[in-house]
Structure formats: structure tokens, C-alpha cells
XYZ file of C-alpha atoms in Angstrom:
430
model
C 104.938 59.214 89.415
C 101.947 58.996 91.725
C 98.637 59.485 90.002
C 94.993 59.784 90.968
C 92.319 58.676 88.517
C 94.951 58.599 85.795
C 95.996 62.260 86.327
C 99.748 62.795 86.888
C 100.673 64.208 90.310
C 102.393 67.273 88.874
C 99.245 68.137 86.909
C 97.180 67.761 90.084
C 99.542 70.120 91.929
C 99.403 72.622 89.063
C 95.589 72.583 89.049
C 95.510 72.947 92.823
C 97.872 75.930 92.680
C 95.860 77.486 89.850
C 92.620 77.114 91.804
C 94.285 78.702 94.827
C 95.596 81.659 92.846
C 92.392 82.262 90.874
C 90.028 81.865 93.840
C 92.121 84.067 96.104
C 92.818 86.629 93.399
C 89.243 87.080 92.163
C 87.812 87.524 95.631
C 90.547 89.933 96.639
C 90.120 91.929 93.416
C 86.394 92.289 94.093
C 87.022 93.581 97.618
C 89.523 96.173 96.428
C 87.360 97.140 93.472
C 84.478 97.863 95.843
C 86.728 99.926 98.085
C 88.347 101.918 95.277
C 85.231 102.849 93.315
C 83.872 104.573 96.399
C 86.861 106.938 96.349
C 86.690 107.315 92.561
C 82.972 108.114 92.459
C 82.788 110.023 95.768
C 81.864 113.365 94.101
C 78.838 111.739 92.429
C 77.871 109.920 95.630
C 78.042 113.236 97.474
C 75.726 114.813 94.911
C 73.198 111.966 94.962
C 73.049 110.877 98.604
C 73.662 114.157 100.431
C 72.066 117.608 100.355
C 73.102 119.757 97.382
C 72.836 122.934 99.472
C 76.557 122.837 100.353
C 78.599 120.785 97.821
C 81.867 121.134 99.789
C 80.288 119.828 102.992
C 78.634 116.999 101.062
C 81.992 115.953 99.570
C 83.709 116.075 102.979
C 80.820 114.068 104.482
C 81.284 111.440 101.767
C 84.983 111.197 102.624
C 84.069 111.000 106.312
C 81.892 107.956 105.600
C 84.857 106.550 103.665
C 86.740 106.801 106.963
C 83.809 105.390 108.968
C 83.928 102.289 106.780
C 87.367 101.669 108.224
C 85.970 101.661 111.772
C 84.334 98.296 111.074
C 87.624 96.782 109.910
C 88.997 95.794 113.344
C 85.719 94.046 114.124
C 85.929 92.288 110.766
C 89.530 91.372 111.504
C 88.518 89.746 114.766
C 85.306 88.040 113.584
C 86.737 86.664 110.361
C 90.081 86.031 112.018
C 88.319 83.902 114.619
C 86.490 82.029 111.853
C 89.754 81.553 109.963
C 91.658 80.199 112.971
C 88.830 78.077 114.391
C 86.713 76.937 111.407
C 89.018 77.427 108.447
C 90.725 79.951 106.181
C 88.512 78.970 103.233
C 85.273 79.545 105.195
C 86.437 82.950 106.371
C 87.387 84.055 102.850
C 84.071 82.874 101.408
C 81.943 84.711 103.966
C 84.011 87.886 103.583
C 83.543 88.209 99.833
C 79.811 87.508 100.152
C 79.417 90.330 102.661
C 81.381 92.701 100.429
C 79.017 91.943 97.528
C 76.034 92.797 99.726
C 77.484 96.183 100.670
C 78.165 97.054 97.044
C 74.634 96.127 95.982
C 73.132 98.314 98.723
C 75.058 101.366 97.480
C 74.106 100.570 93.892
C 70.376 100.660 94.622
C 70.321 103.304 97.383
C 67.597 105.968 96.971
C 68.702 109.587 96.504
C 68.684 112.344 99.128
C 65.968 114.129 97.150
C 63.747 111.032 97.355
C 64.119 109.990 101.008
C 66.159 112.700 102.688
C 68.746 111.793 105.314
C 67.832 108.094 105.070
C 69.913 107.946 101.872
C 72.995 109.030 103.827
C 72.223 106.547 106.601
C 71.900 103.701 104.100
C 75.270 104.643 102.617
C 76.773 104.535 106.099
C 75.326 101.047 106.713
C 76.670 99.768 103.395
C 80.135 101.147 104.138
C 80.143 99.519 107.575
C 79.247 96.193 105.956
C 82.047 96.611 103.429
C 84.440 97.611 106.189
C 83.564 94.471 108.145
C 84.121 92.345 105.037
C 87.371 94.001 104.039
C 88.666 93.751 107.590
C 88.251 89.992 107.286
C 89.242 89.578 103.634
C 92.845 90.713 103.775
C 94.041 88.679 106.784
C 92.101 85.616 105.628
C 93.371 85.704 102.046
C 96.908 86.654 103.091
C 97.067 83.771 105.538
C 95.532 81.323 103.090
C 97.878 82.274 100.270
C 100.979 82.245 102.484
C 100.168 78.783 103.819
C 99.478 77.412 100.353
C 102.673 78.852 98.823
C 105.966 76.901 98.524
C 108.137 78.381 101.293
C 111.009 79.118 98.870
C 108.700 81.290 96.752
C 106.349 82.705 99.381
C 107.494 86.272 98.766
C 106.663 85.927 95.071
C 103.291 84.273 95.765
C 102.453 87.002 98.281
C 102.494 89.561 95.466
C 99.144 88.167 94.301
C 97.374 90.089 97.085
C 98.303 93.546 95.833
C 98.413 92.409 92.192
C 94.819 91.194 92.246
C 93.792 94.109 94.439
C 95.297 96.592 92.002
C 93.584 94.818 89.111
C 90.350 95.460 90.988
C 91.290 99.116 91.441
C 92.224 99.370 87.759
C 88.905 97.863 86.724
C 87.064 100.472 88.765
C 89.308 103.299 87.561
C 89.001 102.354 83.879
C 85.255 101.968 84.237
C 85.178 105.436 85.764
C 87.194 106.868 82.885
C 84.973 105.186 80.291
C 81.756 106.318 81.952
C 83.084 109.873 82.304
C 83.860 109.969 78.578
C 80.677 108.262 77.369
C 78.052 109.737 79.684
C 77.141 113.344 80.255
C 77.586 114.896 83.689
C 73.817 114.807 84.132
C 73.651 111.077 83.363
C 76.609 110.358 85.669
C 74.878 112.179 88.510
C 71.519 110.552 87.742
C 72.483 106.893 87.340
C 75.962 106.367 85.853
C 77.715 106.319 89.222
C 75.582 103.330 90.286
C 76.837 101.052 87.497
C 80.230 100.206 89.092
C 78.582 99.207 92.388
C 76.071 96.913 90.692
C 78.877 95.290 88.704
C 80.838 94.885 91.940
C 77.933 93.069 93.544
C 77.652 90.681 90.596
C 81.403 89.960 90.602
C 81.234 89.323 94.334
C 78.631 86.617 93.849
C 80.872 84.931 91.257
C 83.854 85.100 93.625
C 81.671 83.530 96.314
C 81.066 80.551 94.034
C 84.777 80.240 93.179
C 85.903 80.278 96.801
C 83.347 77.674 97.823
C 85.260 75.213 95.570
C 88.691 75.844 97.114
C 90.357 73.465 99.565
C 91.655 74.162 103.058
C 95.355 74.712 103.778
C 97.520 71.861 105.017
C 98.845 74.017 107.887
C 95.336 74.554 109.269
C 94.329 70.927 108.825
C 97.482 69.813 110.660
C 96.385 71.686 113.786
C 94.910 69.503 116.515
C 91.295 70.074 117.685
C 92.689 71.193 121.046
C 94.822 73.897 119.435
C 91.901 75.109 117.321
C 89.751 75.600 120.426
C 92.215 77.319 122.732
C 90.849 80.620 124.140
C 91.475 83.423 121.645
C 92.209 86.471 123.793
C 95.051 84.888 125.815
C 96.654 83.939 122.494
C 96.314 87.487 121.211
C 97.850 88.863 124.418
C 100.688 86.342 124.273
C 101.584 87.580 120.789
C 101.141 91.294 121.526
C 104.699 92.036 120.403
C 103.998 90.626 116.942
C 100.698 92.549 116.840
C 102.542 95.796 117.579
C 105.050 94.940 114.850
C 102.224 94.499 112.336
C 100.951 97.978 113.211
C 104.422 99.506 112.991
C 105.220 97.883 109.650
C 101.836 98.871 108.215
C 101.463 102.478 109.324
C 103.683 104.074 106.675
C 102.528 101.804 103.871
C 98.812 102.268 104.449
C 98.886 106.086 104.422
C 101.184 106.437 101.402
C 99.334 103.733 99.467
C 95.845 105.160 100.018
C 97.010 108.639 99.074
C 99.134 107.819 96.019
C 97.401 104.629 94.884
C 93.729 105.353 95.491
C 92.778 108.938 96.311
C 95.196 111.040 94.216
C 93.176 110.897 90.935
C 90.059 112.157 92.715
C 92.154 114.795 94.502
C 93.673 115.912 91.181
C 90.227 116.338 89.630
C 88.464 117.926 92.616
C 91.214 120.155 94.016
C 93.728 120.656 91.183
C 90.898 120.961 88.597
C 92.403 118.351 86.281
C 90.054 116.784 83.726
C 88.520 113.791 85.503
C 88.842 111.398 82.589
C 92.499 112.323 81.985
C 93.260 111.967 85.695
C 91.776 108.488 85.762
C 93.766 107.374 82.711
C 96.985 108.708 84.279
C 96.132 106.581 87.305
C 95.687 103.526 85.083
C 99.221 103.966 83.697
C 100.703 104.276 87.193
C 98.852 101.239 88.536
C 99.939 99.077 85.587
C 103.541 99.954 86.434
C 102.792 99.164 90.086
C 101.601 95.680 89.114
C 104.771 95.162 87.059
C 106.956 96.153 90.038
C 105.318 93.765 92.524
C 106.833 90.464 91.250
C 110.259 92.131 91.034
C 110.173 92.987 94.734
C 108.607 89.638 95.682
C 111.302 87.615 93.943
C 113.996 89.880 95.374
C 112.716 89.209 98.909
C 112.947 85.448 98.293
C 116.617 85.957 97.405
C 117.944 88.627 99.782
C 115.314 88.589 102.550
C 112.216 90.452 103.668
C 113.930 93.104 105.814
C 116.194 94.686 103.147
C 113.293 94.970 100.712
C 111.005 96.646 103.269
C 113.730 99.139 104.224
C 114.423 100.051 100.591
C 110.695 100.429 99.968
C 109.881 102.737 102.881
C 113.088 104.764 102.529
C 112.478 105.327 98.810
C 108.870 106.401 99.409
C 109.974 108.813 102.155
C 112.767 110.264 100.010
C 110.549 110.940 96.983
C 107.321 111.978 98.737
C 108.034 115.717 98.838
C 109.581 115.966 95.339
C 106.626 114.131 93.814
C 104.152 116.304 95.728
C 105.871 119.441 94.386
C 105.864 118.053 90.849
C 102.123 117.324 90.823
C 100.252 120.383 89.537
C 97.450 120.274 86.963
C 98.805 118.101 84.141
C 97.915 114.429 83.545
C 101.544 113.562 82.715
C 102.595 114.952 86.098
C 100.006 112.788 87.781
C 101.177 109.684 85.884
C 104.851 110.311 86.729
C 104.355 111.133 90.400
C 102.031 108.186 91.018
C 104.357 105.813 89.132
C 107.449 106.823 91.104
C 105.713 106.566 94.460
C 103.940 103.312 93.636
C 107.228 101.712 92.524
C 108.665 102.145 96.013
C 105.381 101.399 97.778
C 105.307 98.134 95.800
C 108.355 96.878 97.699
C 106.443 96.623 100.966
C 103.070 95.877 99.391
C 104.504 92.887 97.536
C 105.718 91.008 100.597
C 103.839 92.136 103.703
C 101.285 89.307 103.339
C 104.169 86.840 103.688
C 105.881 88.839 106.446
C 102.712 89.042 108.549
C 102.009 85.319 108.210
C 105.602 84.442 109.090
C 105.394 86.359 112.367
C 102.617 84.215 113.912
C 102.038 80.498 114.648
C 99.250 78.671 112.793
C 96.680 78.702 115.605
C 96.604 82.498 115.866
C 97.819 83.514 112.410
C 94.612 84.930 110.895
C 93.274 86.865 113.871
C 96.799 87.782 114.977
C 97.289 89.574 111.679
C 93.707 90.711 111.167
C 93.076 92.684 114.364
C 96.222 94.847 114.526
C 96.320 95.309 110.748
C 92.692 96.436 110.649
C 93.165 98.788 113.599
C 96.159 100.365 111.891
C 94.391 100.758 108.545
C 91.295 102.152 110.273
C 93.154 104.710 112.376
C 95.689 105.834 109.778
C 94.579 104.722 106.300
C 90.900 105.464 106.783
C 91.499 109.001 108.008
C 94.224 109.878 105.472
C 91.974 111.151 102.618
C 89.861 113.267 104.972
C 92.912 114.605 106.820
C 94.608 115.514 103.538
C 91.486 117.267 102.224
C 90.866 119.124 105.497
C 94.458 120.337 105.925
C 94.472 121.412 102.280
C 91.236 123.368 102.767
C 92.805 125.435 105.568
C 96.067 125.987 103.699
C 98.167 123.510 105.716
C 98.683 120.803 103.093
C 102.395 120.513 103.887
C 101.610 119.277 107.398
C 100.056 116.185 105.870
C 103.189 115.507 103.827
C 105.338 115.736 106.960
C 102.923 113.371 108.695
C 103.233 110.782 105.883
C 107.042 110.863 105.894
C 107.188 110.513 109.692
C 104.981 107.409 109.492
C 107.306 105.918 106.858
C 110.247 106.527 109.197
C 108.375 104.701 111.957
C 107.862 101.715 109.650
C 111.580 101.634 108.857
C 112.369 101.566 112.581
C 109.993 98.621 113.101
C 111.674 96.588 110.349
C 114.722 96.341 112.631
C 112.589 94.733 115.371
C 111.462 91.703 113.342
C 113.474 88.556 112.591
C 114.352 87.628 109.029
C 111.663 85.096 108.079
C 112.509 84.291 104.454
C 111.813 80.594 103.771
C 110.173 79.927 107.154
C 108.110 76.704 107.493
C 104.564 77.773 108.394
C 103.395 74.340 109.509
C 105.068 74.789 112.899
């Protein structure tokens, strides 16, 4: 067995894989944590950084800035995608997590509306744009990196790390929210408690930055010739416009259903359905733990039967159960736990493997930006507006229109699955 410095080759491979999984997972968890705590603590942000004269308008404005953060994603997808395809996947991932930490720290120390007026709201907007730019680059960079580092026979299983680590980040933010809600008074939460998660997020981001700086580049990227790495970007994007459209089509149903059922529903249950906030957050924790458990099941299944069957089962199941679960959800924590768990089980089918599917659609020289730009546009247009659209339609008594909208988007995703080739086991070095 080949050894280096007396270390067996299989041990070296194991350590390399472990470093890849830990470095990718921690950074991705931080990004998702930052994104989720904004939704979780949006009522407190609205109270602190907007005028208290009209609480409903302040809450809607906070959700609007949540959507504005998505506007920066396509730019992040292009900028960090360009870095990933020209300089390296590792460099792109490292810069992205550093920028995310900066955005979180800005929110954590932002002055209140009472102290500086509208400047507080402007500073929140700037921080969300920074986070949007970072998150727009994080997902395509980490997805591409992980897919290229994974053994091709197990790429579907490895791909589950993206949503597993991301959900761990969401869980960390959710549990912290539940703990703070139980420990601190409402006055303390409004005064300073809501800042704690953002300051912790900034600190974790700095640690992830250190971890990613120690990772190595993928073999697929290093195998590319200097000429290929410096080919003009836009002609390459145009040449692969079909694949870009497929990324949008495959993503549109997933992004709306995931952000509603996986991220925003606990806050919706507390704000609109008047459920106890702490109980709502704990119900969300239960559902997200089950979501994490479902991810490897779907990932392994895709490595056996293929990507397309799993994506069809996932979207069809989510579409079939969306209305029944919406009708079941009233004002009880157990209803919230059950409805979120059922929906997240089916959503997990697509979430588990889309990082692998996206990477398998593009050649190495355009893989990061080819995924990043269309994915970010789709998430910005559909995912970013979903919470606001749901809240607005609900406020005018047309909540059912949003449910129809979500199911239609899932049907569109199913249709797009039939347009892609089966890519299970594809060699990504070519």
C-alpha cells in the first residue's frame, strides 16, 4: 500500500474526505443559519429597526427586506461562480463564508430605529444584500466542490451534506430562538436578545473561514487546462442556456415549498395563527430532525435507481400533500410538527440530490457559474418573494391562491425532470 510519511494511503484518503465534509458542512451550516435566524427573529427585528407606529407595516417591511436579500443572489452566483471556475472552488467558498459573517455581524450591532431613525433600516438592507451576495455564491460553490470531491458511485449520498449541514444551521438558529424565548422576557428579547444569534453567526463564520482556508482544490478543477480556465464566460453561459433553464425549472417548486414549510412556517404559526412562539419553534425542531434523517435515504436511493425517479417522487408527494397539510395546520404545536414533517419528508427527496444533479448537468469549466446564476435567479424570484407573497395574500383573505401557486410550481418541476438525462454515476472530470 502506498504511503506518505509513514501514513497509509487509505488513512490519507479518509482524512482528506473528512476535511472536505467538515469544511464544506461548517461553512454551509453558517450560511443557512444566518439566513434562517432572520426569518425566525423577524418580529423582533421589525420592532427594533423599524418604526413602532404601525407594527403590521414594520413586519411586512422586514419580510420585504428578506426578499431584497435574494436580489443580490444572482450577482453572488455570477461573481463567486466566476471565481470558482477561474480561480478555484476552494477560493470561492472561502470568500463567500467570510462575506456572510460580515453581514451577520452588521445586523448584530445595528443601532435601533429610535436611536438613528431610518438609518437603522438602511443598515439592515445593506447587511441583507451582503448576505444575499454571499449566499448566492456559497451554494453553487459548495455544491460543485462537494460533487467533484465525491466518489461518483456515491455522489447522490454525498450531495445530501448540503441540506444536512444547512438544516443543522437552521436547527441551531431555531433552538437558540426557542431557548431565548423561554429564558428571556419579551422586553429583553426586544431590547437585546434578538441580537445574540447574529453575533454568534458572525463568530461561527470566522471559524468556518479558517477551516475552508485549509481545504484542498478539487482534482476536476486542477485537471482543467489554463486555456479552458480563461475562456470567455458569457459565451459559455449562452452555450449552456438549456441546462441553465433546466436548473431553474427543477428548482422552482423546491425553493418555494422548502422556504415555506422548512423556514417560514414557525414564524407564520406564531404571528398569524397565534401559536406560542416557543412551542412553534420546538415543533419545527422535531420536523427538521426528521428532515435530516430522510436526506440520506433519498440520496442513497438516487445512487441505486437514478436521479430522475427520486425527483419525480419528491415533487409529486409534496404537491399531493400540500393542501391536506395546509388544512391540518391550525393553532396546535403537534399540528405544526406533523404538517412540517410530512412536507419536509417529500421535499427531502429533491433537496438531497439536486447538488449532484446540477453539477452533473454542466462541464467542469462552467460548472460553478452555470449552476450559480440560474439557481440564484430562481431562488431570488420565487423563493425570496414566497414569505411576503404568502403573508400579503393571507392579509387580504386570499391565502388559498398561494397554495395553488405552490402546487403549480411543483408540477412545473416535475415536467422539467423529463427534460434532463439520467446522470447517476457520471464522471465529472470530463
